[in-house]
Amino acid sequence: ISRPRAGEHEYTATWIGHSTVLLQFGGLNILTDPMFSQRPFPVQWLGPRRIMDPALAIDALPPLDVVLLSHTHYDHLDRIAVRQIARAHPSATWVTSLGVGAYIRAWGVRKIVELDWWQAASVVDGLRVTATPARHFSARRIGDRNKTLWCGFAFELAGMRVLFAGDTAYHPEFGEVGARCGPFDLVMLPIGAYDPRWFMHVVHTDPEEAVQIYQDVTAPHPGKPLPVMLGIHWGTFRLTDEAMDEPPRRTAARWRALGLDDERLWIAKFGETKTFER
């Protein structure tokens, strides 16, 4: 990790765990869906416990400029982490989906940008963020189901383009995401928490669908260099029925079956950092 920031022409990504990724892009520090607690549950003495600790502690984070927050589920919106980050990084801008701001404002966040699907905003120092459609749902407590929006984010800085898909099932708009917001240099796609399929298929992608999303977002830009795909949303919590090591194995198997370049698939180790060239 570069502290306080990487250079203006440096671009790296570090997988902290689950859907939490630290991006050090063009002099900015960007964090996605900060989940650092031991349990994604209303209380910390109940619910599924972490199998892998966060690869980076909150107090080890570099100064944050932007936090991207996709929706309100407990494995993505971590109240304890939000409070700690808000205190430690008070100048950070939090970009989230419609309605989520009320939660994090009550927990100490000062700068909030809420976006609807396809809405874009210039956030800080040339960073432009677009909220992208997702097929999912939101719920935090009794009575608030689907009262707030869920989304992914596409963002661009100095010609580098990244897609963070958030939490999503497969849907037909990913081609449009690629057409409007690509071509991408990095796409972060969920590959875990998908079984049993009879009801999970409407909220989470399985590995084969994640690879299909990759194909969808790259299809509108034939001849352009292909992005790296980072598999997220796996290996941290036991949330569903599949084996913990199954998501990366199935993702890699589908990738190779389609003849895609092995160097473009990044199944990260916890805490692993990858450097991208502009």
GROMACS .gro file of C-alpha atoms in nm:
model
  278
    1ILE     CA    1   0.000   0.000   0.000
    2SER     CA    2   0.131   0.343  -0.092
    3ARG     CA    3   0.104   0.599   0.187
    4PRO     CA    4  -0.035   0.853   0.185
    5ARG     CA    5  -0.111   0.804  -0.184
    6ALA     CA    6   0.027   0.642  -0.495
    7GLY     CA    7   0.172   0.863  -0.765
    8GLU     CA    8  -0.041   1.050  -1.014
    9HIS     CA    9   0.037   0.795  -1.283
   10GLU     CA   10   0.011   0.482  -1.065
   11TYR     CA   11  -0.294   0.256  -1.058
   12THR     CA   12  -0.327  -0.037  -0.817
   13ALA     CA   13  -0.602  -0.249  -0.663
   14THR     CA   14  -0.584  -0.445  -0.336
   15TRP     CA   15  -0.844  -0.706  -0.240
   16ILE     CA   16  -0.916  -0.667   0.132
   17GLY     CA   17  -1.189  -0.934   0.131
   18HIS     CA   18  -1.548  -0.999   0.019
   19SER     CA   19  -1.645  -0.689  -0.186
   20THR     CA   20  -1.398  -0.455  -0.018
   21VAL     CA   21  -1.126  -0.335  -0.253
   22LEU     CA   22  -0.880  -0.050  -0.207
   23LEU     CA   23  -0.799   0.127  -0.533
   24GLN     CA   24  -0.506   0.367  -0.546
   25PHE     CA   25  -0.575   0.538  -0.873
   26GLY     CA   26  -0.410   0.851  -1.008
   27GLY     CA   27  -0.333   0.994  -0.667
   28LEU     CA   28  -0.673   0.906  -0.517
   29ASN     CA   29  -0.760   0.639  -0.259
   30ILE     CA   30  -1.095   0.474  -0.332
   31LEU     CA   31  -1.259   0.205  -0.117
   32THR     CA   32  -1.552  -0.017  -0.220
   33ASP     CA   33  -1.820  -0.157   0.015
   34PRO     CA   34  -1.615  -0.139   0.338
   35MET     CA   35  -1.692  -0.453   0.539
   36PHE     CA   36  -1.453  -0.505   0.831
   37SER     CA   37  -1.670  -0.652   1.111
   38GLN     CA   38  -1.657  -1.016   1.214
   39ARG     CA   39  -2.022  -1.084   1.129
   40PRO     CA   40  -2.253  -0.937   0.862
   41PHE     CA   41  -2.544  -0.925   1.105
   42PRO     CA   42  -2.733  -0.671   1.319
   43VAL     CA   43  -2.540  -0.794   1.626
   44GLN     CA   44  -2.184  -0.924   1.652
   45TRP     CA   45  -2.266  -1.225   1.872
   46LEU     CA   46  -2.488  -1.394   1.611
   47GLY     CA   47  -2.476  -1.474   1.242
   48PRO     CA   48  -2.206  -1.613   1.009
   49ARG     CA   49  -1.856  -1.538   1.133
   50ARG     CA   50  -1.564  -1.445   0.911
   51ILE     CA   51  -1.354  -1.728   0.777
   52MET     CA   52  -1.085  -1.483   0.666
   53ASP     CA   53  -1.003  -1.162   0.850
   54PRO     CA   54  -0.975  -0.838   0.652
   55ALA     CA   55  -0.638  -0.826   0.482
   56LEU     CA   56  -0.600  -0.465   0.592
   57ALA     CA   57  -0.730  -0.316   0.917
   58ILE     CA   58  -0.926   0.008   0.916
   59ASP     CA   59  -0.652   0.190   1.102
   60ALA     CA   60  -0.401   0.076   0.836
   61LEU     CA   61  -0.595   0.235   0.549
   62PRO     CA   62  -0.432   0.526   0.371
   63PRO     CA   63  -0.622   0.860   0.367
   64LEU     CA   64  -0.947   0.788   0.184
   65ASP     CA   65  -1.082   1.026  -0.078
   66VAL     CA   66  -1.388   0.830  -0.198
   67VAL     CA   67  -1.593   0.540  -0.063
   68LEU     CA   68  -1.830   0.358  -0.300
   69LEU     CA   69  -2.127   0.193  -0.125
   70SER     CA   70  -2.356  -0.025  -0.337
   71HIS     CA   71  -2.650  -0.105  -0.105
   72THR     CA   72  -2.769  -0.170   0.250
   73HIS     CA   73  -2.715  -0.541   0.309
   74TYR     CA   74  -2.506  -0.616   0.616
   75ASP     CA   75  -2.218  -0.776   0.425
   76HIS     CA   76  -2.178  -0.449   0.230
   77LEU     CA   77  -2.300  -0.177   0.466
   78ASP     CA   78  -2.112  -0.232   0.792
   79ARG     CA   79  -2.228   0.020   1.054
   80ILE     CA   80  -1.925  -0.030   1.280
   81ALA     CA   81  -1.686   0.021   0.990
   82VAL     CA   82  -1.876   0.324   0.862
   83ARG     CA   83  -1.851   0.494   1.200
   84GLN     CA   84  -1.478   0.422   1.230
   85ILE     CA   85  -1.401   0.533   0.874
   86ALA     CA   86  -1.613   0.847   0.913
   87ARG     CA   87  -1.409   0.945   1.220
   88ALA     CA   88  -1.072   0.858   1.071
   89HIS     CA   89  -1.140   0.999   0.721
   90PRO     CA   90  -1.387   1.287   0.770
   91SER     CA   91  -1.311   1.449   0.434
   92ALA     CA   92  -1.391   1.138   0.228
   93THR     CA   93  -1.684   1.159  -0.014
   94TRP     CA   94  -1.924   0.864   0.003
   95VAL     CA   95  -2.100   0.775  -0.323
   96THR     CA   96  -2.401   0.552  -0.286
   97SER     CA   97  -2.741   0.463  -0.429
   98LEU     CA   98  -3.067   0.648  -0.366
   99GLY     CA   99  -3.187   0.645  -0.006
  100VAL     CA  100  -2.874   0.500   0.153
  101GLY     CA  101  -2.743   0.839   0.260
  102ALA     CA  102  -2.986   0.858   0.553
  103TYR     CA  103  -2.820   0.556   0.715
  104ILE     CA  104  -2.461   0.670   0.685
  105ARG     CA  105  -2.535   1.032   0.769
  106ALA     CA  106  -2.667   0.915   1.105
  107TRP     CA  107  -2.337   0.728   1.157
  108GLY     CA  108  -2.118   1.034   1.108
  109VAL     CA  109  -2.056   1.059   0.733
  110ARG     CA  110  -2.044   1.421   0.618
  111LYS     CA  111  -2.006   1.421   0.238
  112ILE     CA  112  -2.260   1.206   0.054
  113VAL     CA  113  -2.352   1.175  -0.314
  114GLU     CA  114  -2.660   0.962  -0.393
  115LEU     CA  115  -2.710   0.839  -0.749
  116ASP     CA  116  -2.991   0.678  -0.945
  117TRP     CA  117  -2.915   0.420  -1.214
  118TRP     CA  118  -2.726   0.583  -1.503
  119GLN     CA  119  -2.686   0.906  -1.309
  120ALA     CA  120  -2.329   1.036  -1.303
  121ALA     CA  121  -2.138   1.282  -1.089
  122SER     CA  122  -1.794   1.437  -1.087
  123VAL     CA  123  -1.684   1.363  -0.733
  124VAL     CA  124  -1.325   1.474  -0.661
  125ASP     CA  125  -1.018   1.567  -0.864
  126GLY     CA  126  -1.146   1.450  -1.200
  127LEU     CA  127  -1.308   1.128  -1.077
  128ARG     CA  128  -1.641   1.073  -1.254
  129VAL     CA  129  -1.873   0.805  -1.114
  130THR     CA  130  -2.181   0.652  -1.279
  131ALA     CA  131  -2.430   0.432  -1.093
  132THR     CA  132  -2.501   0.122  -1.302
  133PRO     CA  133  -2.808  -0.106  -1.293
  134ALA     CA  134  -2.802  -0.419  -1.079
  135ARG     CA  135  -3.049  -0.701  -1.022
  136HIS     CA  136  -3.073  -0.739  -0.647
  137PHE     CA  137  -3.276  -0.600  -0.354
  138SER     CA  138  -3.222  -0.402  -0.037
  139ALA     CA  139  -3.318  -0.462   0.326
  140ARG     CA  140  -3.175  -0.352   0.655
  141ARG     CA  141  -3.454  -0.393   0.907
  142ILE     CA  142  -3.822  -0.485   0.928
  143GLY     CA  143  -4.025  -0.257   0.704
  144ASP     CA  144  -3.748  -0.116   0.483
  145ARG     CA  145  -3.726  -0.386   0.216
  146ASN     CA  146  -3.656  -0.223  -0.122
  147LYS     CA  147  -3.698   0.127   0.023
  148THR     CA  148  -3.345   0.212  -0.094
  149LEU     CA  149  -3.176   0.146  -0.426
  150TRP     CA  150  -2.893  -0.096  -0.508
  151CYS     CA  151  -2.640  -0.045  -0.786
  152GLY     CA  152  -2.292  -0.097  -0.922
  153PHE     CA  153  -2.050   0.180  -1.012
  154ALA     CA  154  -1.848   0.262  -1.321
  155PHE     CA  155  -1.585   0.526  -1.270
  156GLU     CA  156  -1.324   0.702  -1.477
  157LEU     CA  157  -1.010   0.891  -1.383
  158ALA     CA  158  -0.750   1.020  -1.625
  159GLY     CA  159  -0.859   0.777  -1.895
  160MET     CA  160  -0.865   0.469  -1.668
  161ARG     CA  161  -1.207   0.305  -1.643
  162VAL     CA  162  -1.321   0.061  -1.374
  163LEU     CA  163  -1.646  -0.128  -1.312
  164PHE     CA  164  -1.746  -0.234  -0.962
  165ALA     CA  165  -2.062  -0.439  -1.014
  166GLY     CA  166  -2.164  -0.442  -0.647
  167ASP     CA  167  -2.408  -0.719  -0.560
  168THR     CA  168  -2.609  -0.843  -0.855
  169ALA     CA  169  -2.769  -1.128  -1.040
  170TYR     CA  170  -2.721  -1.155  -1.413
  171HIS     CA  171  -2.934  -0.915  -1.617
  172PRO     CA  172  -2.947  -0.797  -1.980
  173GLU     CA  173  -2.818  -0.441  -1.919
  174PHE     CA  174  -2.450  -0.526  -1.882
  175GLY     CA  175  -2.394  -0.478  -2.253
  176GLU     CA  176  -2.530  -0.127  -2.217
  177VAL     CA  177  -2.303  -0.071  -1.917
  178GLY     CA  178  -2.007  -0.159  -2.134
  179ALA     CA  179  -2.128   0.055  -2.423
  180ARG     CA  180  -2.191   0.365  -2.211
  181CYS     CA  181  -1.909   0.343  -1.958
  182GLY     CA  182  -1.636   0.131  -2.118
  183PRO     CA  183  -1.397   0.018  -2.242
  184PHE     CA  184  -1.279  -0.086  -1.896
  185ASP     CA  185  -0.931  -0.153  -1.764
  186LEU     CA  186  -1.057  -0.342  -1.456
  187VAL     CA  187  -1.392  -0.505  -1.380
  188MET     CA  188  -1.473  -0.631  -1.030
  189LEU     CA  189  -1.746  -0.893  -1.049
  190PRO     CA  190  -1.912  -1.108  -0.779
  191ILE     CA  191  -1.847  -1.480  -0.821
  192GLY     CA  192  -1.971  -1.629  -0.490
  193ALA     CA  193  -2.279  -1.683  -0.268
  194TYR     CA  194  -2.501  -1.842  -0.533
  195ASP     CA  195  -2.640  -2.178  -0.412
  196PRO     CA  196  -2.913  -2.299  -0.404
  197ARG     CA  197  -2.990  -2.157  -0.747
  198TRP     CA  198  -3.369  -2.194  -0.725
  199PHE     CA  199  -3.389  -1.871  -0.530
  200MET     CA  200  -3.037  -1.723  -0.539
  201HIS     CA  201  -3.044  -1.684  -0.917
  202VAL     CA  202  -3.244  -1.361  -0.885
  203VAL     CA  203  -2.996  -1.190  -0.649
  204HIS     CA  204  -2.644  -1.331  -0.708
  205THR     CA  205  -2.446  -1.440  -1.012
  206ASP     CA  206  -2.281  -1.778  -1.023
  207PRO     CA  207  -1.928  -1.809  -1.170
  208GLU     CA  208  -2.047  -1.885  -1.522
  209GLU     CA  209  -2.277  -1.582  -1.518
  210ALA     CA  210  -1.993  -1.364  -1.390
  211VAL     CA  211  -1.784  -1.463  -1.691
  212GLN     CA  212  -2.084  -1.387  -1.913
  213ILE     CA  213  -2.102  -1.038  -1.761
  214TYR     CA  214  -1.737  -0.993  -1.852
  215GLN     CA  215  -1.816  -1.089  -2.210
  216ASP     CA  216  -2.118  -0.857  -2.216
  217VAL     CA  217  -1.931  -0.548  -2.095
  218THR     CA  218  -1.640  -0.604  -2.333
  219ALA     CA  219  -1.850  -0.690  -2.642
  220PRO     CA  220  -1.929  -0.326  -2.738
  221HIS     CA  221  -1.558  -0.251  -2.784
  222PRO     CA  222  -1.411  -0.506  -3.027
  223GLY     CA  223  -1.043  -0.461  -3.089
  224LYS     CA  224  -0.981  -0.279  -2.762
  225PRO     CA  225  -0.751  -0.432  -2.500
  226LEU     CA  226  -0.948  -0.658  -2.265
  227PRO     CA  227  -0.978  -0.560  -1.900
  228VAL     CA  228  -0.864  -0.760  -1.601
  229MET     CA  229  -1.149  -0.930  -1.414
  230LEU     CA  230  -1.117  -0.946  -1.035
  231GLY     CA  231  -1.348  -1.201  -0.871
  232ILE     CA  232  -1.503  -1.060  -0.551
  233HIS     CA  233  -1.779  -1.159  -0.304
  234TRP     CA  234  -1.637  -1.498  -0.212
  235GLY     CA  235  -1.408  -1.669   0.039
  236THR     CA  236  -1.481  -1.440   0.334
  237PHE     CA  237  -1.815  -1.548   0.484
  238ARG     CA  238  -2.006  -1.872   0.452
  239LEU     CA  239  -2.332  -1.718   0.329
  240THR     CA  240  -2.468  -1.994   0.103
  241ASP     CA  241  -2.438  -2.365   0.028
  242GLU     CA  242  -2.150  -2.392  -0.219
  243ALA     CA  243  -1.804  -2.495  -0.101
  244MET     CA  244  -1.586  -2.199  -0.006
  245ASP     CA  245  -1.325  -2.275  -0.272
  246GLU     CA  246  -1.574  -2.354  -0.548
  247PRO     CA  247  -1.630  -2.000  -0.691
  248PRO     CA  248  -1.274  -1.942  -0.816
  249ARG     CA  249  -1.243  -2.299  -0.949
  250ARG     CA  250  -1.564  -2.270  -1.150
  251THR     CA  251  -1.478  -1.921  -1.268
  252ALA     CA  252  -1.138  -2.034  -1.395
  253ALA     CA  253  -1.289  -2.343  -1.560
  254ARG     CA  254  -1.543  -2.136  -1.751
  255TRP     CA  255  -1.279  -1.877  -1.842
  256ARG     CA  256  -1.053  -2.141  -1.995
  257ALA     CA  257  -1.340  -2.320  -2.167
  258LEU     CA  258  -1.411  -1.997  -2.356
  259GLY     CA  259  -1.046  -1.957  -2.450
  260LEU     CA  260  -1.002  -1.630  -2.261
  261ASP     CA  261  -0.655  -1.507  -2.167
  262ASP     CA  262  -0.549  -1.647  -1.829
  263GLU     CA  263  -0.360  -1.325  -1.755
  264ARG     CA  264  -0.686  -1.130  -1.769
  265LEU     CA  265  -0.845  -1.329  -1.483
  266TRP     CA  266  -0.737  -1.224  -1.135
  267ILE     CA  267  -0.834  -1.458  -0.852
  268ALA     CA  268  -0.664  -1.262  -0.578
  269LYS     CA  269  -0.515  -1.381  -0.255
  270PHE     CA  270  -0.633  -1.189   0.050
  271GLY     CA  271  -0.438  -0.864   0.057
  272GLU     CA  272  -0.289  -0.912  -0.290
  273THR     CA  273  -0.217  -0.595  -0.486
  274LYS     CA  274  -0.210  -0.572  -0.865
  275THR     CA  275  -0.070  -0.283  -1.068
  276PHE     CA  276  -0.238  -0.161  -1.385
  277GLU     CA  277  -0.081   0.038  -1.664
  278ARG     CA  278  -0.267   0.324  -1.822
   0.00000   0.00000   0.00000
